[in-house]
Tab-separated table of C-alpha atoms in Angstrom:
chain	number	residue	atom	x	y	z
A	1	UNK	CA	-24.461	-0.262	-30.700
A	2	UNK	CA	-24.562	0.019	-26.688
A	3	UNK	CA	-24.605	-2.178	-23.620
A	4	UNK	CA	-27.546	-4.741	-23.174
A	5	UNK	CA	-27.832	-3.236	-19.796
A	6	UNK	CA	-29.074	-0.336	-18.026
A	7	UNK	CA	-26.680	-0.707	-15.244
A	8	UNK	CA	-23.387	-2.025	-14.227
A	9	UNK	CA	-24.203	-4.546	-10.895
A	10	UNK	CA	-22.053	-7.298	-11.795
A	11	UNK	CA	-20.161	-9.346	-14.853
A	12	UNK	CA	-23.482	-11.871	-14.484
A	13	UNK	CA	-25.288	-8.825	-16.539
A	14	UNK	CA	-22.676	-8.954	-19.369
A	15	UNK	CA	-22.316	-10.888	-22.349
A	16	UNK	CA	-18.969	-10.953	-24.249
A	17	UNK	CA	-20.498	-8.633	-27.078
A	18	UNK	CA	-20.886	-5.885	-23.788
A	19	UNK	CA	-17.166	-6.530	-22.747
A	20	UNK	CA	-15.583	-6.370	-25.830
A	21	UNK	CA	-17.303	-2.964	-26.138
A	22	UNK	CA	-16.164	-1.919	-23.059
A	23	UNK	CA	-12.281	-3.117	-23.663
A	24	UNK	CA	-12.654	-1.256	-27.679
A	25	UNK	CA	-13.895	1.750	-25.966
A	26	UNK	CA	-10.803	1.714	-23.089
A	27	UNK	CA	-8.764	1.188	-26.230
A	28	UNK	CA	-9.859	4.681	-27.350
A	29	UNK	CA	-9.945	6.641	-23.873
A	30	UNK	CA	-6.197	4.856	-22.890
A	31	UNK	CA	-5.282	7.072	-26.114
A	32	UNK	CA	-6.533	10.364	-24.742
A	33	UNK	CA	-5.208	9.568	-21.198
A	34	UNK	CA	-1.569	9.339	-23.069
A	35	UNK	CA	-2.149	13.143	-24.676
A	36	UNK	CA	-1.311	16.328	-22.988
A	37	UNK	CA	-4.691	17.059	-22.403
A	38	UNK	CA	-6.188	14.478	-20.978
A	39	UNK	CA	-9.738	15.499	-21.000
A	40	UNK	CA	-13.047	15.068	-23.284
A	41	UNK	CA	-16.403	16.840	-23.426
A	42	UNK	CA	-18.314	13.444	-23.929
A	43	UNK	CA	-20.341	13.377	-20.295
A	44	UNK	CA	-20.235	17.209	-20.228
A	45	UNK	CA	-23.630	18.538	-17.828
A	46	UNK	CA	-24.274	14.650	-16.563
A	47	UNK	CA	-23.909	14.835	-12.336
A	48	UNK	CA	-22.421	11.524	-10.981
A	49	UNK	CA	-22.533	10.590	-7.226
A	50	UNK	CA	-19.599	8.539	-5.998
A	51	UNK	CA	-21.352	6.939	-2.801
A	52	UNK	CA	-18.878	4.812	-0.824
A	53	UNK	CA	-19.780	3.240	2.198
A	54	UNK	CA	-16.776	1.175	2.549
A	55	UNK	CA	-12.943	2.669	2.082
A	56	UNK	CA	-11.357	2.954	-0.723
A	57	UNK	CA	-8.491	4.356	-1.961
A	58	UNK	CA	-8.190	2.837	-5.778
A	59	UNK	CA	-11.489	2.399	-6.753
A	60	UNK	CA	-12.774	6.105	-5.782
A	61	UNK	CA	-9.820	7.620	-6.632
A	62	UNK	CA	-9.983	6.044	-10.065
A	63	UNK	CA	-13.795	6.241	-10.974
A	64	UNK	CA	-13.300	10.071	-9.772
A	65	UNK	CA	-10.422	10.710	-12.438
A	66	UNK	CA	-12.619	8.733	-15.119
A	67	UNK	CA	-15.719	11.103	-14.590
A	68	UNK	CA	-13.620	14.208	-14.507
A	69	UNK	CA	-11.669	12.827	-17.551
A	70	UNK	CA	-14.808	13.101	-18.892
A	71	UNK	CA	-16.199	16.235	-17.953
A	72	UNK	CA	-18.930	15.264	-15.635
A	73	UNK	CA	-19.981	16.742	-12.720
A	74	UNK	CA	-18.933	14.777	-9.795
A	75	UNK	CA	-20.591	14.599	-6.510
A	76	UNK	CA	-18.646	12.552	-3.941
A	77	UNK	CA	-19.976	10.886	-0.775
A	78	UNK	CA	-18.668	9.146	2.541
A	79	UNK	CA	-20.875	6.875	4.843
A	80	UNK	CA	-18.960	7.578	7.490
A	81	UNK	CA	-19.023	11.543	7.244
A	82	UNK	CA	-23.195	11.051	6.846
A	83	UNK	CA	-26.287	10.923	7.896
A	84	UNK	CA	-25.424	7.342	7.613
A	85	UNK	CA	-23.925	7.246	11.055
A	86	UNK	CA	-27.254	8.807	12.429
A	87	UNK	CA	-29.626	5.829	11.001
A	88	UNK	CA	-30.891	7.235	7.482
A	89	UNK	CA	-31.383	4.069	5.697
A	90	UNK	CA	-29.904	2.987	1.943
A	91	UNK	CA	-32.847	4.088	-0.120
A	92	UNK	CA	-33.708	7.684	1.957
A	93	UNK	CA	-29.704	8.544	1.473
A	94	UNK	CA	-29.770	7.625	-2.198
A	95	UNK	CA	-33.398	9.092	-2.837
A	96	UNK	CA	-31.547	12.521	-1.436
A	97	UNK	CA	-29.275	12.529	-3.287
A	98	UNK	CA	-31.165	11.911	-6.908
A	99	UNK	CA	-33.660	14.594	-5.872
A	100	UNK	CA	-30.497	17.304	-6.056
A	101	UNK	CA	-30.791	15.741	-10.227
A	102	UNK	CA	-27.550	12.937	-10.160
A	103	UNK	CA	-28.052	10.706	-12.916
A	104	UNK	CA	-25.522	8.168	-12.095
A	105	UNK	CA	-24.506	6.575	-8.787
A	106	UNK	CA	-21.440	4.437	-8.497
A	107	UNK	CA	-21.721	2.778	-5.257
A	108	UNK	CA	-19.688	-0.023	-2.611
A	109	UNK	CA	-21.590	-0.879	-0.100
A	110	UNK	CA	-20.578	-3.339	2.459
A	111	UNK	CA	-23.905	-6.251	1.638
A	112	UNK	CA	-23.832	-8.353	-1.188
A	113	UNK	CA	-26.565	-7.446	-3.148
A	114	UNK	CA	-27.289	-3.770	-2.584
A	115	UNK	CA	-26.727	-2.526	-5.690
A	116	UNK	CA	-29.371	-4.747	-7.299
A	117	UNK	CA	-31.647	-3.617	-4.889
A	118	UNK	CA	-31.441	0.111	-5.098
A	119	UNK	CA	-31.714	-0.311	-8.916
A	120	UNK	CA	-34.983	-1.844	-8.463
A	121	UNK	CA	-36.235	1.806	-6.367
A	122	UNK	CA	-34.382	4.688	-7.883
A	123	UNK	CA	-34.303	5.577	-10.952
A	124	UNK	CA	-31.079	6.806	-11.949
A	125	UNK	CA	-28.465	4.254	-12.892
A	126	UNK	CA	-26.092	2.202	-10.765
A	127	UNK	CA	-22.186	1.167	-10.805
A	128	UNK	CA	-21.719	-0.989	-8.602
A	129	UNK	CA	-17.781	-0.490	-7.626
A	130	UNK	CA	-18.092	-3.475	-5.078
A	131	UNK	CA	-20.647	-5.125	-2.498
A	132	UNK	CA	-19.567	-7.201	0.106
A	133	UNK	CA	-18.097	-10.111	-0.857
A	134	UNK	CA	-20.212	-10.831	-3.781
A	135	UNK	CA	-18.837	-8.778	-7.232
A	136	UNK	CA	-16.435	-6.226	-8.478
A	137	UNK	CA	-17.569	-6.016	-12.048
A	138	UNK	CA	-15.033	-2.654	-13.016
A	139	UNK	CA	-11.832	-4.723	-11.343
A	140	UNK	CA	-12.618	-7.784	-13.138
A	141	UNK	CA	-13.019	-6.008	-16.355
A	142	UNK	CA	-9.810	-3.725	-15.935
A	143	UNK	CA	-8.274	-7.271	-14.960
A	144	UNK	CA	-9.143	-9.155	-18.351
A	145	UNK	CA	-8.265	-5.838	-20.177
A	146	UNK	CA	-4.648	-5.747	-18.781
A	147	UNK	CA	-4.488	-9.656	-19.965
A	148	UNK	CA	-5.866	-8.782	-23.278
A	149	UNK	CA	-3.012	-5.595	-23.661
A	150	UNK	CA	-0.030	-8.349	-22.369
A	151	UNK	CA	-1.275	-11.149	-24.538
A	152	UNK	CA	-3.307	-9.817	-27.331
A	153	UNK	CA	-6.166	-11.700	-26.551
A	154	UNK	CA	-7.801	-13.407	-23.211
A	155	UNK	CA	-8.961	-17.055	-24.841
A	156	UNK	CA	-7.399	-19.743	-24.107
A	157	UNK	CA	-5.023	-18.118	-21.619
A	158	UNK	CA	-4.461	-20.217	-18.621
A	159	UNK	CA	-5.161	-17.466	-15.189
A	160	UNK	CA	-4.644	-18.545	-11.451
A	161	UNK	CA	-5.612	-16.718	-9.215
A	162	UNK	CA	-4.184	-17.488	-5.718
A	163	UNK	CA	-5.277	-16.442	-2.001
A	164	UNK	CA	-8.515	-15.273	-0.469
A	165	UNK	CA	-11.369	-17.037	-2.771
A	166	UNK	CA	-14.129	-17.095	-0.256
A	167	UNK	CA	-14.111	-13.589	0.717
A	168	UNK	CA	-13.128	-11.599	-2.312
A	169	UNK	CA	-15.331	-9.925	-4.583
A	170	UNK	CA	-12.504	-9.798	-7.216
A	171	UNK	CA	-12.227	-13.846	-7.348
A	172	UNK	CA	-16.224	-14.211	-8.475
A	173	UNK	CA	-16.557	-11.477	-11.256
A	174	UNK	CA	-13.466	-12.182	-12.768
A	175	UNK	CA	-14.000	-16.006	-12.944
A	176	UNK	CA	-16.956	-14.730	-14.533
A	177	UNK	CA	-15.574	-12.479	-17.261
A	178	UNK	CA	-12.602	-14.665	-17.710
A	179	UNK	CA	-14.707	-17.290	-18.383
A	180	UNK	CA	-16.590	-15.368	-20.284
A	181	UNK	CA	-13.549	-14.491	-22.996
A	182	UNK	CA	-12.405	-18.293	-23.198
A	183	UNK	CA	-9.750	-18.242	-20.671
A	184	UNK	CA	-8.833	-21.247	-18.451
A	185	UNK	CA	-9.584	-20.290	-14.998
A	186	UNK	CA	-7.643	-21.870	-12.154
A	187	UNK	CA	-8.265	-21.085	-8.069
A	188	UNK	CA	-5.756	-21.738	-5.475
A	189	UNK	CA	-4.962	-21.398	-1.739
A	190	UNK	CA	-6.307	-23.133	1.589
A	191	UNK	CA	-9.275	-25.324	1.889
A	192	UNK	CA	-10.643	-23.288	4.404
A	193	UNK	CA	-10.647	-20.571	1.994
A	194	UNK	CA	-12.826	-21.906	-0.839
A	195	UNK	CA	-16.421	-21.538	-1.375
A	196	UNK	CA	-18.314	-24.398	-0.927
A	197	UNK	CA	-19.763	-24.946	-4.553
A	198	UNK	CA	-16.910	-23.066	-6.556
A	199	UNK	CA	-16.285	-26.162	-8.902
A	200	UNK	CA	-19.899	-25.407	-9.979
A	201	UNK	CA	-17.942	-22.207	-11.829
A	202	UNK	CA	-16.475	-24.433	-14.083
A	203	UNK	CA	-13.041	-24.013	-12.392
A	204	UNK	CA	-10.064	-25.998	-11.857
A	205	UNK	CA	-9.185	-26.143	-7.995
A	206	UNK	CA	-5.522	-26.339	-6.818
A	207	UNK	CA	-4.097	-26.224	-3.423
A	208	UNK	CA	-0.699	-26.458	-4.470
A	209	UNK	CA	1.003	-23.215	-5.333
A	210	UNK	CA	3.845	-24.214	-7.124
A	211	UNK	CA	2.315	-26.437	-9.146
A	212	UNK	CA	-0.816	-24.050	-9.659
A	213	UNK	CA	2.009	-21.384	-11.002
A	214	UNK	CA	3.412	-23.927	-13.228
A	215	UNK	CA	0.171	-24.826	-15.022
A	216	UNK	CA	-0.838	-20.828	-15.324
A	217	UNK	CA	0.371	-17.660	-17.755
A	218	UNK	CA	-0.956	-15.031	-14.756
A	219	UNK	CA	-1.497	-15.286	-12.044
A	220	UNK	CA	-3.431	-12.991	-9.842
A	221	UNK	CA	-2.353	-12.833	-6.525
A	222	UNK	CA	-5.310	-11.968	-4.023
A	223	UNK	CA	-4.679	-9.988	-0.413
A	224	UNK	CA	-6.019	-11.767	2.751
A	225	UNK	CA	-9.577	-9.540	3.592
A	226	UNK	CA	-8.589	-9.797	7.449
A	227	UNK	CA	-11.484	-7.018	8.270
A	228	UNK	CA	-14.282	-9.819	6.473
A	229	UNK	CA	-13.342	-13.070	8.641
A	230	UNK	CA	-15.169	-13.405	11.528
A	231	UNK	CA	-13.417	-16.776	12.818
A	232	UNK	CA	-9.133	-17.852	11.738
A	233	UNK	CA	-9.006	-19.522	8.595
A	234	UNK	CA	-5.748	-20.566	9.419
A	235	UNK	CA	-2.830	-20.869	11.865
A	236	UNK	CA	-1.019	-17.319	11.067
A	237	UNK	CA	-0.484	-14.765	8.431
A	238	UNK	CA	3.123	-16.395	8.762
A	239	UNK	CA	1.988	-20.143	7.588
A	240	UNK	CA	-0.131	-18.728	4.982
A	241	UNK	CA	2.841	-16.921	3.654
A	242	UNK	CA	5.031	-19.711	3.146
A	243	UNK	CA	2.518	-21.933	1.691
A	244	UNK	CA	0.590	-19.339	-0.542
A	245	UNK	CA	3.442	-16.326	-0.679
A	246	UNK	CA	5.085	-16.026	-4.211
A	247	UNK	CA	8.763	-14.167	-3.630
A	248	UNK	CA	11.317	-14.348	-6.207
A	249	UNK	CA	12.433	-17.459	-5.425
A	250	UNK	CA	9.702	-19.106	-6.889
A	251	UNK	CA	8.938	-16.993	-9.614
A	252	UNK	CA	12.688	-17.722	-11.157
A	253	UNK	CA	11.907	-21.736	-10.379
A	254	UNK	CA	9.006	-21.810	-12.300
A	255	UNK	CA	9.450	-23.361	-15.776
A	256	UNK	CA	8.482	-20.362	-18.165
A	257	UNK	CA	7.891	-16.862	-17.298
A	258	UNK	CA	4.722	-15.639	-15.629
A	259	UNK	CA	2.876	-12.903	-15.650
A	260	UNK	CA	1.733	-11.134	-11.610
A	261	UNK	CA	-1.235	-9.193	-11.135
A	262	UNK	CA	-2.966	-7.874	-7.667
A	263	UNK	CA	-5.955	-6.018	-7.377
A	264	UNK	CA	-4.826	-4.237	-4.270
A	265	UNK	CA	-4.292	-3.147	-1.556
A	266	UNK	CA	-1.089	-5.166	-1.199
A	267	UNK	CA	0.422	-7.225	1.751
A	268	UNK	CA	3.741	-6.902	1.120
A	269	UNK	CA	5.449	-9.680	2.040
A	270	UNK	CA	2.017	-11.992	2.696
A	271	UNK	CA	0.976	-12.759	-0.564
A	272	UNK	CA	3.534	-10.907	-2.442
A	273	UNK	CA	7.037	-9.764	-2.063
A	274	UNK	CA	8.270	-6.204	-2.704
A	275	UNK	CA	10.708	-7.849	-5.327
A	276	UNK	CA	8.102	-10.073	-7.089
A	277	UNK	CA	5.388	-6.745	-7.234
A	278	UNK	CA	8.156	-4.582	-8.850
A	279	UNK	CA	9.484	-6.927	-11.171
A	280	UNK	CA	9.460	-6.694	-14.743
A	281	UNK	CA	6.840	-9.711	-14.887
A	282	UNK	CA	4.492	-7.696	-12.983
A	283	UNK	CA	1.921	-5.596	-14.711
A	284	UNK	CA	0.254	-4.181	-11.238
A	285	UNK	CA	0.439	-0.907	-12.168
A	286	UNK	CA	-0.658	-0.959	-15.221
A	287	UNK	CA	-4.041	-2.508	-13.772
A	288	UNK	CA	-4.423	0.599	-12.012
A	289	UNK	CA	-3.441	2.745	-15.092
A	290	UNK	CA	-6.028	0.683	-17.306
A	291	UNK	CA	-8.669	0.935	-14.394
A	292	UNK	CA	-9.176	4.918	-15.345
A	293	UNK	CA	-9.769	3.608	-19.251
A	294	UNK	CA	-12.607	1.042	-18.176
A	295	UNK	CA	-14.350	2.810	-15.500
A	296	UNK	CA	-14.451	6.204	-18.635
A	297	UNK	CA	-15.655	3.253	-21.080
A	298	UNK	CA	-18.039	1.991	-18.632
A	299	UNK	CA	-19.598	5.591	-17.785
A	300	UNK	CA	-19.631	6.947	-21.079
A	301	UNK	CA	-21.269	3.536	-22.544
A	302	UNK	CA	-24.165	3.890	-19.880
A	303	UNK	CA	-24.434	7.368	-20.183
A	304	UNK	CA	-25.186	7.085	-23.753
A	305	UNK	CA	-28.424	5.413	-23.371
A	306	UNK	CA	-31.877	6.641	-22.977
A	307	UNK	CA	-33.003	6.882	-18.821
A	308	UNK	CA	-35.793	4.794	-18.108
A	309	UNK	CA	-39.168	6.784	-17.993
């Protein structure tokens, strides 16, 4: 029993059957990750190339603990360190990189889209850990997971998730595998910040924080992606915060306890407060904690397949 796909590009590829693998499969490598030694042979003599083109702290840091948590050889890569910076397109830096034998590439890449289009040249497979503002398939399933730990199950949980909705990668693929599990999926924060057609995800659409927190178990606060808007959204980082900021305050007004995820980076004090992200109702690191266990699950449940001929 393995994944339906040869790749991991985005939650679109998945079907629940896929992500409940994955989350069983965390299950077991969130075990070893608790013993003294944390390490297994399972992806022993299989070369990975982290290629980032984007930074990251998080995300590279985390897939790079999964692969050596799993014995893998691990190649890592920086755009802005390469050949990148002299012109050497996409496919020539990737194609140089499989010819010194990587079999896997986990790659973020500043354009939507890019991993689906190297997967269609090269021949080794592709993680996509990000592109542009399109998915984030590894978040949004380390996301769900961390639901599914608190709550014992992701259906029929109600999950906001507040801020940045146009721009972030995060909002689409976990809409997607939230929706996917049976949760409720809510979005909130500015007009100016929604995608055009986002009601076509089969999602409620709120504008109003409090009551948005009210109607929701989690909610997942999103940072502003300042370095991806090209014109102001809005008056000031200031106006956003007190209309779409969640401090204590709040959180103790609410009528039943909540539970406060980010994907990070945080703002503090934009979107979040320091006293609302290190609260007891927040499980934020924990997210990062479970994103080791999904990104080994991931890798090992791709690895395990037969590489196309």
């Amino acid at each position: 029993m393995g994944l339906s796909t040869r790749h991991l590009l985005g939650i679109k590829d998945l079907n629940e059957a896929d992500i409940q693998l994955i989350f069983e499969t965390a299950d077991t490598f969130k075990s070893v990750l608790n013993r003294p030694i944390k390490k297994v042979p399972s992806l022993r003599d299989v070369t990975i190339a982290n290629i980032f083109f984007e930074n990251s702290t998080r995300t590279r840091l985390s897939f790079e603990l999964a692969e050596k948590r799993l014995s893998a050889d691990v190649v890592n890569f920086a755009a802005s360190s390469s050949s990148v910076s002299k012109g050497e397109t996409l496919i020539d830096t990737v194609n140089n990189i499989l010819a010194m034998k990587v079999d896997m590439v986990v790659m973020r890449h500043p354009y939507a889209g890019a991993g689906i289009f190297l997967s269609k040249h090269v021949k080794a497979q592709i993680v996509n850990a990000g592109d542009g503002a399109h998915e984030h398939p590894t978040q949004a399933l380390l996301d769900a997971f961390s639901i599914r730990e608190k709550y014992g199950d992701v259906a029929g949980k109600k999950v906001v998730i507040v801020g940045d909705i146009l721009h972030s990668r995060v909002a689409l693929s976990n809409i997607l595998c939230l929706k996917q599990l049976g949760a409720e999926v809510m979005v909130c924060g500015p007009t100016t910040l929604m995608p055009k057609y986002i009601g076509a995800l089969g999602v409620k659409v709120e504008h109003n924080l409090i009551k948005a927190l009210n109607w929701c178990d989690v909610a997942n606060m999103l940072r502003i992606q300042l370095e991806r808007q090209d014109i102001k959204y809005f008056p000031s980082l200031r106006e956003y915060t007190m209309l779409y900021g969640l401090n204590k305050q709040i959180l103790n007004s609410l009528d039943k306890e909540i539970t406060v995820m980010h994907p990070g980076p945080i703002n503090r004090g934009v979107e979040i407060t320091s006293d609302v992200a290190d609260s007891k109702q927040s499980i934020i690191l924990d997210q990062v904690e479970n994103g080791v266990a999904i990104r080994m699950a991931v890798l090992y449940l791709l690895a395990g397949q037969t590489p196309a001929q």
